[in-house]
Structures are given as structure tokens and as C-alpha cells.
């Protein structure tokens, strides 16, 4: 009986890792540019990417003297690492991963969408693990070797995803209550660290502290937000946050 193929996994956040049908190939990439070329194509899969777009992604405003030849050399090295069935095309290139394929940024994006949908439906037990999945990916550094504008764009996107996932997670834990309240508080505080002007993070922290019986701390959290917004933006907290503060005083 023939063995089933192993998993296909691509990790772009944290340590770069590529596993194709159970075979680790990331060590077969001979250098930074080959890893970036493969990663860029993975992010666009299954679309085909023109060669001039790849040259711009890899070298930006400082292309080599012979960019086509330099790109050809990188393509050959990546194809040797992953195989011609994975890296396809000549004039336009694409990556076709053996399915089912796990690409961390794709999984994080899908999980966040599902988590936010679950929160909207008040399905807290479904939202909890989905939001955690996104957090585990989005909090890790994205392609630390890359300094191109497309990589910076992805870092901003992942930072936003991280904040939204923390918000979903804290909300779900708060609503589940009981033993999940410490998790809600940790997530709310982490949200304040990564997005200090995001009022929902402050509101969640106030609600979690109050639910834990620490009303005085909840009031102090509101005061910190009020001072922060006044000093940074010259505005007051939103009506929703002010109403929550009023309820704490009742």
C-alpha cells in the first residue's frame, strides 16, 4: 500500500520554513534572494507574476546591470530547490503547492475572517480558537530578511490582523467568563501594547477588570485612556467608552 503524501507547509512569519509533501526543502534555498523570490510568488499564488514585477520586488530602484540574467539565475536556483511542478512558467511565474497546503499568512487571514464572523454571531467558543490561530502567526516577524515596500505593506497588514485577533480573543474570553477572564485581560493588555490608541482595547480592559471585581482598576484604565487621548489627539474618549465609564460609577 502506497504511503499518503506528507503535509505541505510554508512559514513566512518567524523562521522561514518550507515543507513540500512532507519533505523539508527550506535548507535547499541557497540565499536570501531565492527565499524572497519564492515567498513573493507564494503570496500571489496561484496568480502568475510577470518578470518585471519580480525584478521590482527583488531589487526595487537598484536592479543589477543585467536584471533578466540575474532573475534567471534565481529562478533556476528556486526551481532546483522546489521542483518544476512547484515553480512554473518563464515569461510569467507562479507557485503551485501540493495540496492540501498550509501557508501561515493564508491560514491567519482566513482564521481572522472566521473569528470576526463568529464574534458577530456571538459564537464565543468558535471565535476563541480562531482568534488564537491568527495571533500565533501575526505576532511573529514577517520575512525579517526583506526590506522592500511590499514586505513593509505585509507587516502593516499583519500588525492590523494581530490587533483585530487580540480584540476578538479578548471579547470571546470576556463573554465566556470564569476561567477565561485572565486570558481576556492578557489579550486586552497586549492589544494596548500593540495599538495604544485603539479605544476598543481600553474598553475591553475596563470590562474585564470590572468582571473580575476590580472596579477601581477599571476606572483607572479609563483615566489612562482619557489622558492619553487628550495628550496625543486632543479629544475625549468615544461615547461608547464614556457610557461604560458611567456604568462603572453607578
Short mmCIF file of C-alpha atoms in Angstrom, two decimals:
data_model
loop_
_atom_site.label_atom_id
_atom_site.label_comp_id
_atom_site.label_asym_id
_atom_site.label_seq_id
_atom_site.Cartn_x
_atom_site.Cartn_y
_atom_site.Cartn_z
CA UNK A 1 0.00 0.00 0.00
CA UNK A 2 1.42 3.37 -1.06
CA UNK A 3 2.06 5.88 1.73
CA UNK A 4 -0.01 9.03 1.77
CA UNK A 5 1.98 12.19 0.91
CA UNK A 6 3.09 14.25 3.87
CA UNK A 7 2.00 17.81 4.63
CA UNK A 8 2.82 20.90 2.61
CA UNK A 9 3.63 23.89 4.80
CA UNK A 10 5.12 27.31 4.11
CA UNK A 11 6.02 29.56 7.04
CA UNK A 12 6.76 33.20 6.20
CA UNK A 13 6.32 34.62 9.72
CA UNK A 14 9.08 33.72 12.12
CA UNK A 15 11.63 31.24 10.83
CA UNK A 16 11.37 30.70 7.06
CA UNK A 17 10.34 27.09 6.50
CA UNK A 18 9.10 25.12 3.51
CA UNK A 19 7.85 21.54 3.58
CA UNK A 20 6.53 20.00 0.34
CA UNK A 21 4.56 16.77 0.68
CA UNK A 22 6.41 16.02 3.90
CA UNK A 23 9.88 16.90 2.55
CA UNK A 24 11.74 19.82 4.12
CA UNK A 25 13.32 21.94 1.40
CA UNK A 26 14.00 25.31 3.05
CA UNK A 27 17.67 24.47 3.54
CA UNK A 28 17.94 23.91 -0.23
CA UNK A 29 17.41 27.65 -0.85
CA UNK A 30 20.95 28.96 -1.35
CA UNK A 31 20.44 32.57 -0.31
CA UNK A 32 18.29 35.50 0.72
CA UNK A 33 17.11 36.45 -2.76
CA UNK A 34 15.91 32.93 -3.58
CA UNK A 35 13.88 32.86 -0.37
CA UNK A 36 12.35 36.24 -1.17
CA UNK A 37 11.52 35.23 -4.75
CA UNK A 38 9.74 32.09 -3.58
CA UNK A 39 7.95 33.94 -0.77
CA UNK A 40 6.73 36.67 -3.11
CA UNK A 41 5.29 34.10 -5.50
CA UNK A 42 3.67 32.19 -2.64
CA UNK A 43 1.89 35.37 -1.54
CA UNK A 44 0.42 35.75 -5.03
CA UNK A 45 -0.43 32.11 -5.64
CA UNK A 46 -1.95 30.82 -7.85
CA UNK A 47 -1.64 34.00 -9.92
CA UNK A 48 1.13 34.35 -12.47
CA UNK A 49 3.54 37.20 -11.83
CA UNK A 50 5.33 39.00 -14.72
CA UNK A 51 9.11 39.04 -14.68
CA UNK A 52 9.33 42.85 -14.46
CA UNK A 53 7.22 42.74 -11.28
CA UNK A 54 9.63 40.20 -9.81
CA UNK A 55 12.64 42.35 -10.69
CA UNK A 56 11.00 45.30 -8.96
CA UNK A 57 10.07 43.20 -5.91
CA UNK A 58 13.61 41.86 -5.53
CA UNK A 59 15.74 44.89 -6.37
CA UNK A 60 13.48 47.95 -6.37
CA UNK A 61 15.32 51.07 -7.52
CA UNK A 62 18.70 49.31 -7.59
CA UNK A 63 18.42 46.50 -10.15
CA UNK A 64 21.55 44.66 -11.29
CA UNK A 65 23.22 45.58 -14.58
CA UNK A 66 21.57 42.59 -16.29
CA UNK A 67 18.29 42.09 -14.37
CA UNK A 68 16.90 39.44 -16.70
CA UNK A 69 20.01 37.28 -16.35
CA UNK A 70 20.10 37.79 -12.59
CA UNK A 71 16.44 36.81 -12.32
CA UNK A 72 17.02 33.73 -14.47
CA UNK A 73 19.77 32.62 -12.12
CA UNK A 74 17.48 32.98 -9.09
CA UNK A 75 14.64 31.16 -10.84
CA UNK A 76 16.92 28.24 -11.64
CA UNK A 77 18.04 28.00 -8.02
CA UNK A 78 14.47 28.11 -6.67
CA UNK A 79 13.32 25.55 -9.24
CA UNK A 80 16.17 23.28 -8.19
CA UNK A 81 15.04 23.59 -4.57
CA UNK A 82 11.30 23.03 -5.02
CA UNK A 83 11.00 21.29 -8.39
CA UNK A 84 9.48 22.33 -11.75
CA UNK A 85 6.00 21.22 -10.69
CA UNK A 86 6.00 23.83 -7.95
CA UNK A 87 7.70 26.77 -9.69
CA UNK A 88 6.08 27.14 -13.10
CA UNK A 89 6.38 29.44 -16.09
CA UNK A 90 9.00 31.51 -17.86
CA UNK A 91 7.65 34.88 -19.03
CA UNK A 92 5.28 34.85 -16.07
CA UNK A 93 5.88 32.73 -12.99
CA UNK A 94 3.67 31.13 -10.38
CA UNK A 95 3.92 28.74 -7.46
CA UNK A 96 1.62 25.71 -7.30
CA UNK A 97 1.93 23.99 -3.95
CA UNK A 98 0.95 20.35 -3.44
CA UNK A 99 -2.47 20.32 -1.82
CA UNK A 100 -3.60 20.47 0.86
CA UNK A 101 -1.19 23.31 1.55
CA UNK A 102 -0.78 25.28 4.78
CA UNK A 103 0.63 28.78 4.23
CA UNK A 104 0.77 30.56 7.57
CA UNK A 105 -0.35 34.00 6.36
CA UNK A 106 -3.23 32.48 4.39
CA UNK A 107 -4.38 30.46 7.39
CA UNK A 108 -4.13 33.53 9.65
CA UNK A 109 -6.16 35.64 7.23
CA UNK A 110 -8.88 33.01 6.89
CA UNK A 111 -9.00 32.36 10.64
CA UNK A 112 -9.38 36.07 11.40
CA UNK A 113 -12.29 36.41 8.99
CA UNK A 114 -13.98 33.41 10.61
CA UNK A 115 -13.24 34.71 14.12
CA UNK A 116 -14.77 38.11 13.40
CA UNK A 117 -17.81 36.42 11.87
CA UNK A 118 -18.15 34.23 14.97
CA UNK A 119 -17.95 37.29 17.24
CA UNK A 120 -20.67 38.98 15.20
CA UNK A 121 -22.84 35.87 15.75
CA UNK A 122 -21.84 35.76 19.45
CA UNK A 123 -20.42 32.29 18.93
CA UNK A 124 -17.72 32.77 21.54
CA UNK A 125 -16.45 29.20 21.67
CA UNK A 126 -15.80 29.23 17.92
CA UNK A 127 -14.22 32.68 17.93
CA UNK A 128 -11.75 31.80 20.72
CA UNK A 129 -9.52 29.25 18.87
CA UNK A 130 -9.79 31.04 15.54
CA UNK A 131 -8.56 34.32 17.01
CA UNK A 132 -5.74 32.46 18.76
CA UNK A 133 -4.67 30.92 15.43
CA UNK A 134 -4.30 34.36 13.88
CA UNK A 135 -2.40 35.69 16.89
CA UNK A 136 0.16 32.89 16.79
CA UNK A 137 1.05 33.78 13.20
CA UNK A 138 0.64 37.55 13.10
CA UNK A 139 2.70 38.28 16.21
CA UNK A 140 5.83 36.76 14.63
CA UNK A 141 8.12 38.89 12.39
CA UNK A 142 7.32 38.66 8.68
CA UNK A 143 10.29 37.81 6.42
CA UNK A 144 12.91 39.57 8.52
CA UNK A 145 15.31 39.47 5.54
CA UNK A 146 13.03 41.62 3.37
CA UNK A 147 13.14 45.41 3.39
CA UNK A 148 11.16 46.09 0.19
CA UNK A 149 7.92 48.14 0.17
CA UNK A 150 5.80 45.01 -0.46
CA UNK A 151 7.23 43.40 2.68
CA UNK A 152 6.55 46.55 4.74
CA UNK A 153 2.99 46.53 3.41
CA UNK A 154 2.55 42.97 4.61
CA UNK A 155 3.98 43.86 8.03
CA UNK A 156 1.41 46.63 8.40
CA UNK A 157 -1.33 44.25 7.33
CA UNK A 158 -0.21 41.60 9.80
CA UNK A 159 0.06 44.17 12.60
CA UNK A 160 -3.56 45.12 11.96
CA UNK A 161 -4.55 41.45 11.87
CA UNK A 162 -2.76 40.89 15.18
CA UNK A 163 -4.68 43.73 16.82
CA UNK A 164 -8.01 42.55 15.44
CA UNK A 165 -7.30 38.98 16.56
CA UNK A 166 -6.46 40.16 20.07
CA UNK A 167 -9.73 42.09 20.13
CA UNK A 168 -11.70 39.01 19.04
CA UNK A 169 -9.89 36.79 21.53
CA UNK A 170 -10.36 39.19 24.46
CA UNK A 171 -14.04 39.64 23.57
CA UNK A 172 -14.64 35.89 23.38
CA UNK A 173 -12.82 35.22 26.66
CA UNK A 174 -14.72 38.03 28.38
CA UNK A 175 -18.05 36.66 27.25
CA UNK A 176 -17.12 33.11 28.23
CA UNK A 177 -16.13 34.43 31.65
CA UNK A 178 -14.95 32.39 34.60
CA UNK A 179 -11.54 30.80 34.00
CA UNK A 180 -11.20 32.63 30.67
CA UNK A 181 -11.12 36.09 32.27
CA UNK A 182 -7.33 36.06 32.85
CA UNK A 183 -6.87 35.29 29.14
CA UNK A 184 -9.14 38.20 28.29
CA UNK A 185 -7.09 40.53 30.47
CA UNK A 186 -3.79 39.37 28.95
CA UNK A 187 -5.14 39.87 25.43
CA UNK A 188 -6.55 43.30 26.26
CA UNK A 189 -3.24 44.44 27.76
CA UNK A 190 -1.32 43.09 24.77
CA UNK A 191 -3.73 44.94 22.49
CA UNK A 192 -2.90 48.17 24.32
CA UNK A 193 0.81 47.45 23.79
CA UNK A 194 0.49 46.95 20.03
CA UNK A 195 -2.26 49.54 19.41
CA UNK A 196 -2.30 52.04 22.30
CA UNK A 197 -4.79 54.39 20.62
CA UNK A 198 -7.29 51.64 19.81
CA UNK A 199 -10.17 52.51 22.14
CA UNK A 200 -11.68 49.01 21.96
CA UNK A 201 -8.61 47.68 23.73
CA UNK A 202 -9.08 50.10 26.61
CA UNK A 203 -12.80 49.34 26.73
CA UNK A 204 -12.14 45.61 26.86
CA UNK A 205 -9.63 46.06 29.66
CA UNK A 206 -12.15 48.12 31.63
CA UNK A 207 -14.84 45.46 31.14
CA UNK A 208 -12.53 42.58 32.05
CA UNK A 209 -11.29 44.28 35.21
CA UNK A 210 -14.85 45.07 36.26
CA UNK A 211 -15.96 41.50 35.56
CA UNK A 212 -13.08 40.31 37.75
CA UNK A 213 -14.28 42.54 40.58
CA UNK A 214 -11.56 45.17 40.15
CA UNK A 215 -13.74 48.22 39.55
CA UNK A 216 -11.16 50.67 40.86
CA UNK A 217 -8.61 49.35 38.37
CA UNK A 218 -11.21 49.60 35.61
CA UNK A 219 -11.77 53.26 36.49
CA UNK A 220 -8.02 53.83 36.46
CA UNK A 221 -7.84 52.23 32.99
CA UNK A 222 -10.43 54.73 31.77
CA UNK A 223 -8.48 57.62 33.23
CA UNK A 224 -5.30 56.48 31.47
CA UNK A 225 -7.20 56.40 28.18
CA UNK A 226 -8.69 59.86 28.78
CA UNK A 227 -5.27 61.37 29.47
CA UNK A 228 -3.68 59.56 26.52
CA UNK A 229 -6.28 60.78 24.02
CA UNK A 230 -6.17 64.30 25.38
CA UNK A 231 -2.36 64.47 25.14
CA UNK A 232 -1.97 62.68 21.82
CA UNK A 233 -5.03 63.79 19.86
CA UNK A 234 -6.76 66.48 21.88
CA UNK A 235 -10.03 64.52 22.01
CA UNK A 236 -12.15 62.74 24.60
CA UNK A 237 -12.96 59.01 24.65
CA UNK A 238 -15.81 57.90 22.41
CA UNK A 239 -19.38 57.91 23.65
CA UNK A 240 -19.33 54.10 23.95
CA UNK A 241 -16.33 54.23 26.30
CA UNK A 242 -17.76 57.15 28.26
CA UNK A 243 -21.01 55.24 28.75
CA UNK A 244 -19.08 52.22 30.03
CA UNK A 245 -17.28 54.55 32.47
CA UNK A 246 -20.62 55.93 33.67
CA UNK A 247 -21.88 52.41 34.34
CA UNK A 248 -18.79 51.71 36.43
CA UNK A 249 -19.60 54.71 38.60
CA UNK A 250 -23.19 53.63 39.20
#
